[in-house]
Coordinates of C-alpha atoms in Angstrom, one line a residue:
Chain A
M1 CA 72.1 -50.3 7.0
L2 CA 68.6 -51.9 7.3
N3 CA 65.4 -50.3 7.5
T4 CA 64.5 -50.1 10.8
A5 CA 61.6 -47.8 10.8
S6 CA 59.9 -50.4 8.3
L7 CA 59.1 -53.0 11.2
S8 CA 56.9 -51.2 13.2
L9 CA 52.9 -51.6 12.0
D10 CA 52.0 -48.3 12.4
Q11 CA 52.1 -46.7 9.2
A12 CA 49.5 -49.2 7.8
P13 CA 46.4 -46.9 6.3
P14 CA 43.5 -46.5 8.6
I15 CA 41.2 -49.6 7.5
S16 CA 38.6 -48.4 5.8
I17 CA 41.1 -47.2 2.8
P18 CA 41.3 -51.0 1.9
F19 CA 38.1 -51.5 3.0
R20 CA 36.4 -49.5 0.1
F21 CA 38.1 -51.0 -2.4
F22 CA 37.2 -54.6 -1.3
I23 CA 33.3 -54.2 -1.0
T24 CA 33.2 -52.3 -4.4
A25 CA 34.8 -55.4 -6.1
P26 CA 31.6 -57.7 -5.4
L27 CA 29.1 -54.8 -6.5
F28 CA 30.6 -54.6 -9.9
G29 CA 30.8 -59.1 -9.7
L30 CA 26.6 -58.5 -9.4
A31 CA 26.6 -55.8 -11.8
A32 CA 28.2 -58.1 -14.4
G33 CA 26.4 -61.4 -13.2
L34 CA 23.3 -59.0 -13.6
L35 CA 24.4 -58.6 -16.9
L36 CA 24.7 -62.0 -17.9
L37 CA 21.6 -62.9 -16.3
I38 CA 19.3 -60.7 -18.5
Y39 CA 21.0 -60.8 -21.8
G40 CA 22.6 -64.0 -21.5
P41 CA 23.8 -66.0 -25.0
S42 CA 24.5 -62.5 -27.1
L43 CA 27.4 -62.0 -24.4
L44 CA 29.0 -65.0 -24.9
L45 CA 29.2 -65.2 -29.1
T46 CA 32.4 -63.4 -29.6
R47 CA 34.9 -61.3 -27.4
W48 CA 34.6 -58.1 -30.0
S49 CA 31.4 -56.9 -29.8
P50 CA 31.0 -54.2 -27.0
M51 CA 28.4 -55.8 -25.0
T52 CA 31.4 -58.6 -24.5
L53 CA 33.7 -56.2 -23.3
G54 CA 31.6 -54.1 -20.7
L55 CA 30.9 -57.4 -19.1
T56 CA 34.9 -58.5 -19.5
H57 CA 35.7 -54.7 -18.4
L58 CA 33.7 -55.3 -15.0
I59 CA 35.6 -58.0 -14.2
T60 CA 38.8 -57.4 -15.0
L61 CA 38.5 -53.7 -13.5
G62 CA 35.7 -53.8 -11.2
M63 CA 36.8 -56.2 -9.4
L64 CA 40.5 -57.7 -10.1
A65 CA 42.6 -54.5 -10.3
M66 CA 40.1 -53.1 -7.4
V67 CA 41.4 -55.9 -4.8
M68 CA 44.6 -55.5 -5.9
C69 CA 44.4 -52.0 -5.8
G70 CA 43.4 -51.9 -2.2
A71 CA 45.5 -54.8 -1.0
L72 CA 48.8 -53.5 -2.3
L73 CA 48.1 -50.1 -0.8
Q74 CA 47.1 -51.8 2.3
M75 CA 49.9 -54.2 2.3
L76 CA 53.2 -52.3 0.9
P77 CA 54.7 -51.3 4.7
V78 CA 54.2 -55.4 5.5
L79 CA 54.9 -56.9 2.6
A80 CA 57.5 -54.3 1.1
G81 CA 58.4 -52.1 4.5
S82 CA 57.7 -48.9 2.3
R83 CA 54.9 -46.6 3.0
V84 CA 52.5 -45.1 0.9
P85 CA 52.7 -40.9 0.5
A86 CA 49.8 -39.9 1.7
V87 CA 47.9 -43.2 1.7
V88 CA 44.2 -41.5 3.0
P89 CA 43.7 -38.9 0.2
V90 CA 45.2 -41.1 -2.0
G91 CA 43.9 -44.3 -1.2
K92 CA 40.3 -42.2 -1.4
T93 CA 40.9 -40.6 -4.4
C94 CA 41.9 -43.7 -6.9
H95 CA 39.1 -45.5 -5.5
L96 CA 36.3 -42.6 -6.6
F97 CA 38.3 -42.6 -9.7
I98 CA 38.9 -46.4 -10.7
T99 CA 35.1 -46.7 -9.5
A100 CA 33.5 -44.3 -11.5
G101 CA 35.9 -44.5 -14.9
T102 CA 34.8 -47.9 -14.4
G103 CA 31.2 -47.6 -14.8
L104 CA 32.2 -45.0 -17.1
L105 CA 33.2 -47.2 -19.5
V106 CA 31.6 -49.9 -19.3
F107 CA 28.1 -48.0 -20.0
S108 CA 29.5 -46.8 -22.3
F109 CA 30.7 -50.1 -24.2
I110 CA 26.8 -50.9 -22.9
T111 CA 25.2 -48.2 -25.0
G112 CA 27.5 -46.6 -27.1
G113 CA 27.8 -43.6 -25.5
D114 CA 30.6 -41.2 -26.3
S115 CA 30.5 -38.6 -23.4
A116 CA 30.2 -41.7 -21.0
N117 CA 33.5 -43.5 -23.4
L118 CA 35.7 -39.9 -22.7
F119 CA 34.6 -39.2 -19.1
G120 CA 35.4 -43.0 -18.1
L121 CA 39.0 -43.0 -20.2
I122 CA 39.8 -39.9 -18.1
S123 CA 38.2 -41.0 -15.3
L124 CA 40.5 -44.4 -15.4
A125 CA 43.7 -42.3 -16.3
V126 CA 43.7 -39.6 -13.3
G127 CA 42.4 -43.1 -10.7
I128 CA 45.3 -45.7 -12.2
G129 CA 47.5 -42.7 -13.1
L130 CA 47.7 -41.4 -9.7
F131 CA 48.0 -45.3 -8.3
F132 CA 51.1 -45.9 -10.3
F133 CA 52.6 -42.6 -8.8
A134 CA 51.9 -42.5 -5.5
I135 CA 52.8 -46.7 -5.2
A136 CA 55.8 -46.0 -8.0
V137 CA 57.7 -43.4 -5.2
A138 CA 56.7 -46.0 -2.4
L139 CA 58.7 -48.8 -4.5
L140 CA 61.7 -46.3 -5.3
R141 CA 61.9 -46.0 -1.2
V142 CA 62.5 -49.4 -0.7
K143 CA 65.8 -49.8 0.7
Q144 CA 65.3 -53.7 1.2
V145 CA 64.6 -55.2 -2.6
T146 CA 63.1 -58.7 -2.2
H147 CA 62.3 -60.5 -5.0
T148 CA 58.1 -59.5 -4.5
V149 CA 59.1 -56.0 -4.7
T150 CA 61.0 -56.7 -8.2
A151 CA 57.9 -58.4 -9.0
M152 CA 55.4 -55.4 -7.8
R153 CA 58.0 -52.8 -9.7
L154 CA 57.1 -54.9 -12.8
A155 CA 53.6 -55.3 -12.0
L156 CA 52.9 -51.2 -11.2
V157 CA 55.1 -50.9 -15.1
A158 CA 52.8 -53.4 -16.4
F159 CA 49.6 -52.0 -14.9
L160 CA 50.9 -48.6 -16.9
I161 CA 51.4 -49.9 -20.1
T162 CA 47.3 -51.6 -19.9
L163 CA 46.4 -48.1 -18.9
M164 CA 48.1 -46.6 -22.2
F165 CA 47.0 -49.3 -25.0
G166 CA 43.2 -49.0 -23.1
L167 CA 43.6 -45.0 -23.6
L168 CA 45.2 -45.0 -26.9
L169 CA 41.8 -48.4 -28.6
G170 CA 39.1 -46.3 -26.3
S171 CA 40.1 -43.1 -27.2
G172 CA 39.3 -43.8 -31.2
V173 CA 42.1 -42.0 -32.2
L174 CA 43.7 -45.0 -34.1
G175 CA 40.6 -44.7 -35.7
A176 CA 40.6 -41.6 -36.6
I177 CA 44.1 -41.5 -38.4
G178 CA 42.8 -44.4 -40.4
F179 CA 44.9 -46.7 -38.9
G180 CA 43.1 -50.2 -39.6
H181 CA 44.7 -53.2 -37.6
I182 CA 43.4 -52.5 -33.5
A183 CA 42.7 -56.4 -32.5
P184 CA 46.2 -56.9 -32.1
L185 CA 46.6 -53.8 -30.0
V186 CA 43.2 -55.2 -28.2
D187 CA 46.0 -58.4 -27.7
V188 CA 49.0 -56.3 -26.2
H189 CA 46.4 -54.5 -24.1
L190 CA 44.8 -57.5 -22.7
G191 CA 48.3 -59.6 -22.6
W192 CA 50.0 -56.7 -20.4
G193 CA 46.8 -56.8 -18.2
L194 CA 46.4 -60.6 -17.0
L195 CA 49.6 -61.4 -18.3
G196 CA 51.7 -58.9 -16.8
W197 CA 49.7 -56.5 -14.0
I198 CA 47.5 -59.1 -12.7
G199 CA 49.7 -61.6 -13.6
L200 CA 52.9 -60.3 -12.1
L201 CA 51.5 -58.7 -8.6
L202 CA 49.9 -62.5 -7.9
V203 CA 53.0 -64.3 -8.6
G204 CA 55.4 -61.7 -6.5
I205 CA 52.4 -61.4 -3.9
S206 CA 52.5 -65.4 -3.3
Y207 CA 56.4 -65.5 -2.8
Q208 CA 55.0 -64.4 0.9
V209 CA 51.8 -65.4 1.4
V210 CA 51.7 -69.1 0.3
P211 CA 54.5 -70.1 2.8
M212 CA 52.3 -67.5 5.0
F213 CA 49.0 -69.0 4.5
Q214 CA 49.9 -72.8 5.0
V215 CA 52.7 -73.2 6.0
T216 CA 54.9 -74.2 3.3
P217 CA 58.4 -74.1 2.0
E218 CA 59.8 -71.1 0.2
Y219 CA 59.5 -70.9 -3.5
P220 CA 62.7 -72.4 -5.2
M221 CA 64.9 -68.9 -4.9
Q222 CA 65.5 -69.6 -8.6
I223 CA 61.9 -69.1 -9.0
R224 CA 61.7 -66.3 -7.4
R225 CA 65.0 -64.7 -8.8
Y226 CA 63.8 -64.9 -12.4
L227 CA 60.5 -65.7 -13.1
A228 CA 58.6 -62.2 -13.1
P229 CA 61.8 -60.2 -14.9
A230 CA 61.7 -63.2 -17.4
I231 CA 57.8 -62.4 -17.9
F232 CA 58.2 -59.2 -18.2
L233 CA 60.9 -59.0 -20.4
A234 CA 59.3 -61.4 -22.9
L235 CA 56.2 -59.9 -22.7
L236 CA 58.1 -57.1 -23.6
I237 CA 59.6 -58.8 -26.6
W238 CA 56.4 -60.0 -27.9
S239 CA 54.6 -56.8 -27.6
V240 CA 57.6 -55.9 -30.4
L241 CA 56.8 -58.7 -32.3
M242 CA 53.2 -58.2 -32.5
L243 CA 54.4 -53.9 -34.1
G244 CA 56.2 -56.2 -36.5
V245 CA 53.1 -58.1 -37.7
I246 CA 50.8 -54.9 -37.3
F247 CA 53.9 -53.4 -39.9
N248 CA 53.5 -56.7 -42.2
W249 CA 57.2 -57.2 -41.5
F250 CA 56.9 -60.6 -40.5
S251 CA 53.3 -63.2 -40.0
A252 CA 51.1 -63.4 -37.4
I253 CA 52.5 -67.0 -36.2
V254 CA 56.0 -65.6 -34.8
P255 CA 54.0 -63.6 -31.8
R256 CA 52.4 -66.4 -31.4
L257 CA 55.0 -68.6 -31.6
W258 CA 57.0 -66.7 -29.0
M259 CA 53.6 -66.4 -26.7
L260 CA 54.8 -70.5 -26.4
L261 CA 57.4 -68.8 -24.8
I262 CA 56.0 -67.2 -22.2
L263 CA 53.4 -69.5 -21.0
P264 CA 55.6 -72.3 -19.7
G265 CA 56.7 -69.6 -16.7
Y266 CA 52.8 -69.5 -15.7
M267 CA 52.7 -73.0 -16.2
L268 CA 55.9 -73.5 -13.9
Y269 CA 54.5 -70.8 -11.4
A270 CA 51.2 -73.0 -11.0
V271 CA 53.1 -76.4 -11.0
V272 CA 55.4 -75.4 -7.9
T273 CA 53.0 -73.3 -6.3
L274 CA 50.7 -76.8 -6.0
R275 CA 53.7 -78.4 -5.2
L276 CA 54.2 -76.5 -2.5
Q277 CA 50.6 -76.5 -1.2
R278 CA 50.6 -80.5 -1.1
Q279 CA 54.0 -80.1 1.1
R280 CA 52.2 -77.8 3.6
K281 CA 52.6 -78.5 7.1
R282 CA 49.2 -76.5 8.2
R283 CA 46.9 -79.6 7.1
V284 CA 42.8 -78.6 8.2
P285 CA 40.6 -77.6 5.8
D286 CA 41.2 -74.3 4.6
I287 CA 38.6 -71.7 2.1
T288 CA 41.6 -69.5 0.7
M289 CA 43.4 -72.8 -0.5
Q290 CA 40.7 -73.9 -2.0
F291 CA 40.2 -71.0 -3.7
W292 CA 43.8 -70.7 -4.8
R293 CA 43.8 -74.5 -5.9
N294 CA 41.4 -74.0 -8.2
G295 CA 42.9 -70.6 -9.4
M296 CA 45.9 -72.7 -10.3
I297 CA 44.5 -75.3 -12.1
S298 CA 42.6 -72.5 -14.1
I299 CA 46.1 -71.7 -14.7
L300 CA 47.1 -74.9 -16.6
L301 CA 44.0 -75.2 -18.3
G302 CA 44.4 -72.2 -20.0
V303 CA 47.7 -72.8 -20.9
A304 CA 46.0 -76.1 -22.3
I305 CA 43.4 -74.3 -23.9
W306 CA 45.9 -72.1 -25.5
I307 CA 48.3 -75.0 -26.9
A308 CA 45.2 -76.7 -28.8
G309 CA 44.3 -73.1 -30.2
N310 CA 47.6 -73.5 -31.7
V311 CA 47.9 -76.6 -32.9
S312 CA 44.6 -76.3 -34.4
E313 CA 43.2 -74.4 -37.0
V314 CA 39.7 -75.2 -36.2
I315 CA 39.7 -74.4 -32.2
A316 CA 41.5 -70.8 -33.2
N317 CA 39.1 -69.7 -35.8
S318 CA 35.9 -70.7 -33.3
P319 CA 35.0 -68.2 -31.5
Q320 CA 34.6 -69.5 -28.2
Y321 CA 38.5 -70.3 -28.2
H322 CA 39.1 -66.9 -27.1
L323 CA 36.1 -66.9 -24.7
L324 CA 37.2 -69.7 -23.1
L325 CA 40.4 -68.6 -22.6
G326 CA 38.7 -64.9 -21.1
V327 CA 36.7 -67.3 -18.8
C328 CA 39.6 -69.8 -17.6
L329 CA 42.2 -66.7 -17.1
V330 CA 39.9 -64.4 -16.1
V331 CA 37.5 -65.9 -14.1
G332 CA 39.0 -69.4 -13.4
A333 CA 42.5 -67.9 -12.1
G334 CA 42.8 -64.2 -11.4
L335 CA 39.0 -63.9 -9.6
S336 CA 40.0 -66.8 -7.5
L337 CA 43.1 -65.9 -6.6
V338 CA 41.7 -62.8 -5.1
N339 CA 38.7 -63.8 -3.6
G340 CA 40.4 -66.5 -1.8
M341 CA 42.9 -63.9 -1.0
L342 CA 39.9 -61.4 0.6
Y343 CA 39.7 -63.9 2.6
K344 CA 42.4 -63.6 4.7
I345 CA 42.8 -60.3 4.3
V346 CA 39.6 -58.5 5.4
P347 CA 39.1 -60.9 9.1
F348 CA 43.1 -60.3 9.9
L349 CA 43.3 -56.9 9.4
S350 CA 39.7 -56.2 11.3
W351 CA 41.4 -58.2 13.5
F352 CA 45.0 -56.6 13.9
H353 CA 43.3 -53.1 13.7
L354 CA 41.1 -53.9 16.5
Q355 CA 43.1 -55.7 18.7
N356 CA 46.1 -53.5 18.3
R357 CA 43.4 -50.5 19.8
Q358 CA 42.5 -53.3 22.6
L359 CA 46.3 -53.2 24.0
S360 CA 47.2 -49.7 23.5
L361 CA 43.5 -48.3 25.7
M362 CA 44.9 -51.9 28.0
C363 CA 41.4 -52.5 27.8
M364 CA 40.2 -56.5 28.8
T365 CA 36.2 -55.9 28.9
V366 CA 35.8 -55.7 25.3
Q367 CA 36.4 -58.7 23.4
V368 CA 37.9 -58.9 19.8
P369 CA 36.8 -61.3 17.8
N370 CA 38.7 -64.3 16.1
M371 CA 39.6 -64.4 12.3
K372 CA 36.5 -66.9 11.8
E373 CA 34.0 -64.5 14.0
F374 CA 34.5 -61.9 11.2
I375 CA 33.8 -63.9 8.8
S376 CA 33.4 -68.0 9.3
D377 CA 34.1 -71.0 7.7
K378 CA 30.7 -72.2 6.5
A379 CA 29.7 -68.6 5.2
A380 CA 33.3 -68.8 3.0
R381 CA 32.7 -72.2 2.4
L382 CA 29.1 -71.5 0.6
Q383 CA 30.2 -68.6 -1.3
F384 CA 33.2 -70.9 -2.4
N385 CA 30.7 -73.8 -3.8
C386 CA 28.6 -70.9 -5.6
Y387 CA 31.1 -69.1 -7.1
F388 CA 33.0 -73.0 -8.4
L389 CA 29.4 -73.6 -10.1
S390 CA 29.3 -70.0 -11.9
L391 CA 32.5 -71.0 -13.4
L392 CA 31.2 -74.3 -14.4
F393 CA 28.2 -73.0 -15.6
L394 CA 30.2 -70.7 -17.9
F395 CA 32.6 -73.2 -19.6
A396 CA 29.3 -74.5 -20.5
A397 CA 27.5 -71.4 -21.7
V398 CA 30.6 -70.6 -23.7
I399 CA 29.9 -73.9 -25.1
K400 CA 26.3 -73.4 -25.3
P401 CA 25.2 -70.2 -24.8
A402 CA 21.6 -70.3 -25.8
W403 CA 21.3 -73.5 -22.4
F404 CA 23.7 -72.1 -20.6
A405 CA 24.0 -68.7 -20.4
H406 CA 21.5 -66.9 -18.3
L407 CA 22.0 -70.2 -15.7
A408 CA 25.9 -69.2 -15.3
G409 CA 24.3 -65.2 -15.0
L410 CA 22.6 -66.0 -12.0
L411 CA 24.9 -68.2 -10.4
F412 CA 27.6 -65.3 -10.4
L413 CA 25.2 -63.0 -9.0
I414 CA 24.4 -65.8 -6.3
S415 CA 28.5 -65.8 -5.3
N416 CA 29.3 -62.2 -5.5
L417 CA 25.8 -61.2 -3.4
L418 CA 27.3 -63.8 -0.6
L419 CA 30.8 -62.6 -1.4
F420 CA 29.4 -59.1 -0.5
K421 CA 27.2 -60.0 2.4
N422 CA 30.2 -61.7 4.3
L423 CA 32.8 -58.9 3.5
A424 CA 29.4 -56.6 4.8
M425 CA 29.3 -58.8 7.9
A426 CA 33.1 -58.6 8.7
M427 CA 32.8 -54.8 8.2
S428 CA 30.0 -55.0 10.4
R429 CA 31.2 -56.7 13.5
F430 CA 34.8 -54.1 13.0
R431 CA 32.5 -51.5 13.8
A432 CA 30.6 -52.5 16.4
T433 CA 33.6 -53.4 18.2
S434 CA 35.6 -50.3 17.7
Q435 CA 32.2 -48.6 18.8
A436 CA 32.7 -50.8 22.1
L437 CA 36.2 -49.8 22.5
D438 CA 35.5 -46.3 21.6
E439 CA 32.8 -46.5 24.5
Y440 CA 35.4 -47.9 26.8
M441 CA 37.9 -45.4 26.0
I442 CA 35.1 -42.5 27.1
D443 CA 34.0 -44.1 30.2
S444 CA 37.9 -44.8 31.3
K445 CA 38.2 -41.5 30.2
A446 CA 35.3 -39.8 32.6
E447 CA 36.8 -41.6 35.7
Chain B
M1 CA 80.0 -69.9 11.8
T2 CA 76.1 -70.8 13.1
T3 CA 74.1 -67.4 12.8
I4 CA 72.0 -65.8 14.8
T5 CA 69.4 -65.6 11.9
E6 CA 69.6 -69.1 10.9
T7 CA 69.4 -70.5 14.8
M8 CA 66.6 -68.8 15.0
A9 CA 64.3 -69.1 11.7
S10 CA 65.5 -73.0 12.6
D11 CA 63.8 -73.2 15.9
H12 CA 60.7 -70.8 14.4
R13 CA 60.0 -74.2 12.1
H14 CA 60.0 -76.0 14.9
C15 CA 57.1 -74.2 16.9
D16 CA 55.4 -74.2 13.3
E17 CA 55.1 -78.0 13.1
F18 CA 54.1 -78.4 16.4
F19 CA 51.4 -75.7 15.6
A20 CA 50.0 -77.8 12.9
K21 CA 50.4 -80.6 14.5
A22 CA 47.9 -79.7 17.8
E23 CA 45.6 -77.5 15.3
E24 CA 45.3 -81.2 12.7
L25 CA 44.4 -83.3 15.9
I26 CA 41.6 -80.5 17.3
A27 CA 40.1 -80.2 13.7
E28 CA 40.2 -84.2 13.9
G29 CA 38.4 -83.9 17.3
S30 CA 41.5 -86.1 18.9
W31 CA 41.3 -83.8 22.4
E32 CA 43.6 -85.7 24.6
Q33 CA 46.6 -85.8 21.9
G34 CA 45.4 -82.6 21.0
R35 CA 45.9 -81.1 24.4
D36 CA 49.6 -82.5 24.8
A37 CA 50.2 -80.8 21.5
F38 CA 48.8 -78.3 22.0
K39 CA 51.3 -77.7 25.6
A40 CA 54.7 -79.1 22.9
F41 CA 53.4 -75.8 20.9
H42 CA 53.2 -73.4 23.9
D43 CA 56.4 -74.4 25.6
A44 CA 58.2 -74.3 22.5
T45 CA 57.2 -70.5 21.8
E46 CA 57.5 -69.4 24.9
N47 CA 60.6 -71.0 25.6
H48 CA 61.7 -69.1 22.0
F49 CA 60.0 -65.8 23.5
T50 CA 62.2 -66.3 26.4
M51 CA 65.2 -66.2 25.1
E52 CA 64.6 -63.7 22.9
E53 CA 63.2 -61.2 25.7
G54 CA 65.8 -62.3 28.1
I55 CA 69.1 -62.4 26.1
L56 CA 69.4 -60.9 22.3
F57 CA 66.6 -58.3 22.4
P58 CA 68.9 -56.4 25.4
N59 CA 71.9 -57.2 24.2
F60 CA 70.8 -56.0 20.7
E61 CA 69.3 -52.6 22.8
Q62 CA 72.9 -52.5 25.0
R63 CA 75.0 -52.6 21.7
T64 CA 73.0 -49.6 19.4
G65 CA 71.1 -47.4 22.1
Q66 CA 68.2 -48.4 20.4
T67 CA 65.3 -49.3 23.3
M68 CA 62.1 -48.0 21.2
G69 CA 62.8 -49.4 18.2
P70 CA 62.5 -52.8 16.8
T71 CA 62.6 -55.0 19.9
Q72 CA 59.8 -52.8 21.4
M73 CA 57.4 -53.6 18.3
M74 CA 58.9 -57.4 18.5
R75 CA 57.7 -57.3 22.3
M76 CA 54.4 -55.9 21.8
E77 CA 53.7 -59.1 19.4
H78 CA 55.0 -61.6 21.6
T79 CA 51.9 -59.5 23.9
Q80 CA 49.8 -60.6 21.2
M81 CA 50.2 -63.7 20.6
R82 CA 50.6 -64.2 24.5
Q83 CA 47.3 -63.6 24.7
L84 CA 45.8 -65.5 21.7
M85 CA 47.6 -68.5 23.3
A86 CA 45.8 -68.0 26.9
D87 CA 42.3 -67.7 24.9
M88 CA 43.7 -71.2 22.8
E89 CA 44.4 -72.7 26.3
A90 CA 41.4 -71.4 27.4
A91 CA 39.7 -73.2 24.1
V92 CA 41.8 -76.2 24.9
T93 CA 40.2 -76.5 28.5
Y94 CA 36.8 -76.1 27.1
E95 CA 37.2 -77.9 24.3
D96 CA 35.8 -75.6 22.2
E97 CA 37.0 -76.6 18.6
E98 CA 34.6 -74.1 17.0
R99 CA 36.9 -71.2 19.2
Y100 CA 40.6 -72.8 19.2
L101 CA 40.3 -73.2 15.3
G102 CA 39.3 -69.7 15.1
L103 CA 42.4 -68.7 17.4
S104 CA 44.7 -70.5 15.9
E105 CA 43.9 -68.9 12.5
T106 CA 44.3 -65.2 14.0
L107 CA 47.7 -66.7 15.5
M108 CA 48.7 -68.4 12.9
M109 CA 48.6 -65.1 10.5
V110 CA 49.8 -63.0 13.4
M111 CA 52.9 -65.4 13.9
Q112 CA 54.0 -65.6 10.4
Q113 CA 54.3 -62.1 9.8
H114 CA 55.9 -61.5 13.1
N115 CA 58.8 -64.3 11.7
M116 CA 59.1 -62.8 8.3
K117 CA 59.9 -59.5 9.9
E118 CA 62.5 -60.9 12.5
E119 CA 64.0 -63.4 9.7
Q120 CA 64.1 -60.9 6.8
M121 CA 65.0 -57.8 9.5
L122 CA 66.0 -58.2 13.2
Y123 CA 68.2 -61.2 12.9
P124 CA 70.2 -60.0 10.4
M125 CA 70.6 -57.0 12.0
T126 CA 72.3 -58.7 15.1
D127 CA 74.1 -61.2 13.0
Q128 CA 75.7 -57.6 11.9
V129 CA 75.6 -55.5 14.9
F130 CA 76.9 -58.8 17.4
A131 CA 79.5 -59.9 14.4
G132 CA 81.9 -62.0 16.3
D133 CA 80.0 -62.2 19.5
A134 CA 76.7 -64.1 17.9
E135 CA 78.1 -67.9 18.9
A136 CA 78.6 -67.1 22.4
T137 CA 75.2 -64.9 22.4
L138 CA 73.6 -68.3 21.4
R139 CA 75.3 -70.4 23.3
E140 CA 73.6 -68.5 25.8
M141 CA 70.3 -68.5 25.0
K142 CA 70.4 -72.2 25.0
M143 CA 71.4 -72.3 29.0
L144 CA 68.2 -70.0 29.5

């Protein structure tokens, strides 16, 4: 029998739960911008410098994972029809531990502090571990398993695998037992993080939100059915092949060639998404779509860079190659998609919660702002332009760090300042209207 | 056999088209045509609501004995959307483009979510519950 309870919307968590994740993200973005502004070129010399790793984790954990966790807690009841158990305490605890863990981990990357590293890893293990269990319970309870739910389940497993490898690498256990082959394990960690957790989650969410935001046709059935499981399976095999390299069973070329099988999956996703967006019925200019288009093009660019690195030894051996790839996938694709989504989720949630209250109070004297009154197009567009400029300058900074690194940091800082301002304004409008409704309720009770 | 799910989902797409057209015209500042397009959208949506509230939901409730379940939730969302459409109508009257576009963005999100829930859950449920009578119910709705 179909699940009727999931049609009801009152299972959505209080708005403060997702909001706390969303508003934290630009703060980590500010820290990343500040780091790059101050230390500039030294952050863009090699992917292996601790400072660069710190910068990377500010964005991947502090921004991408942060927003994704908040969004998942919020959207699961709507997209999958399943409630997250004890969502308020779970949401608060996860947010606290992931925020503290990210801060401590990055601090230890930058300063080399051992205790910060230890506490950072413990916090992240607690925060992400709890998140994994809460979401896993919700996803296992889903009665009607859609393709989005399947992709979410796989993404969640990928998140856990990413965490495991991260803990293994960060704890120094491997070094202590004299294990020298750390580099391939770092690749496995980031492969699961980017192509597994973030990538699969975005793919799964796209099936629902691209047609919904833009009024486009659905993704083709074959893609919805096979893409996410195929990518997940390919990642699993790739990880085994990477282990094979570590134990010298065969040469490093084998997993590299295998990766060329995973990439077309994301290429297909990007091309299909761009095509769907071209077929959209809703033609008015839309900032979220601009962010998404930028993200899809970045995926394609990333694939192109990857292929170039596999064709030419010169490119593969240059330190810029991996940095360029990182900027492309993390800032160009991941961050763009997440940033764009915030401009739909935050205004909509604000409107939705207030409107529900207004209806239940039958209050016609307090007006609920519409979505664009929470975040105006003008403010969102300005931030997009800043973000886009910072992306261009980040690319330039990878090629010529001495010239562009500081400037890229400054632009990234401004972009996140604007994002923070836009989100904070929406939240303050929410609070003001919510208070007006409170007053109405008190007044009407007094009468 | 035509299912309720297919018929009603295709009516949703129909409303989407009117919606997108009105929004596009108004964003261009073509109020003359925009007004007509909005009216076409408003009428089509109201007609869809009437089919559901007049025939589909009551019949479903009668057969399942559920009156406070999913149909009640759908009715509440209709109220939300009616309120937004009334505000949009006022924005059309005053030719307030910014307000219209803010409201239409909001309505689009509510509408798409609402449609998703109906198409993925409620309509398949009605097809299941009505079984052989589904086509008769559809005929009845079309007479409205």
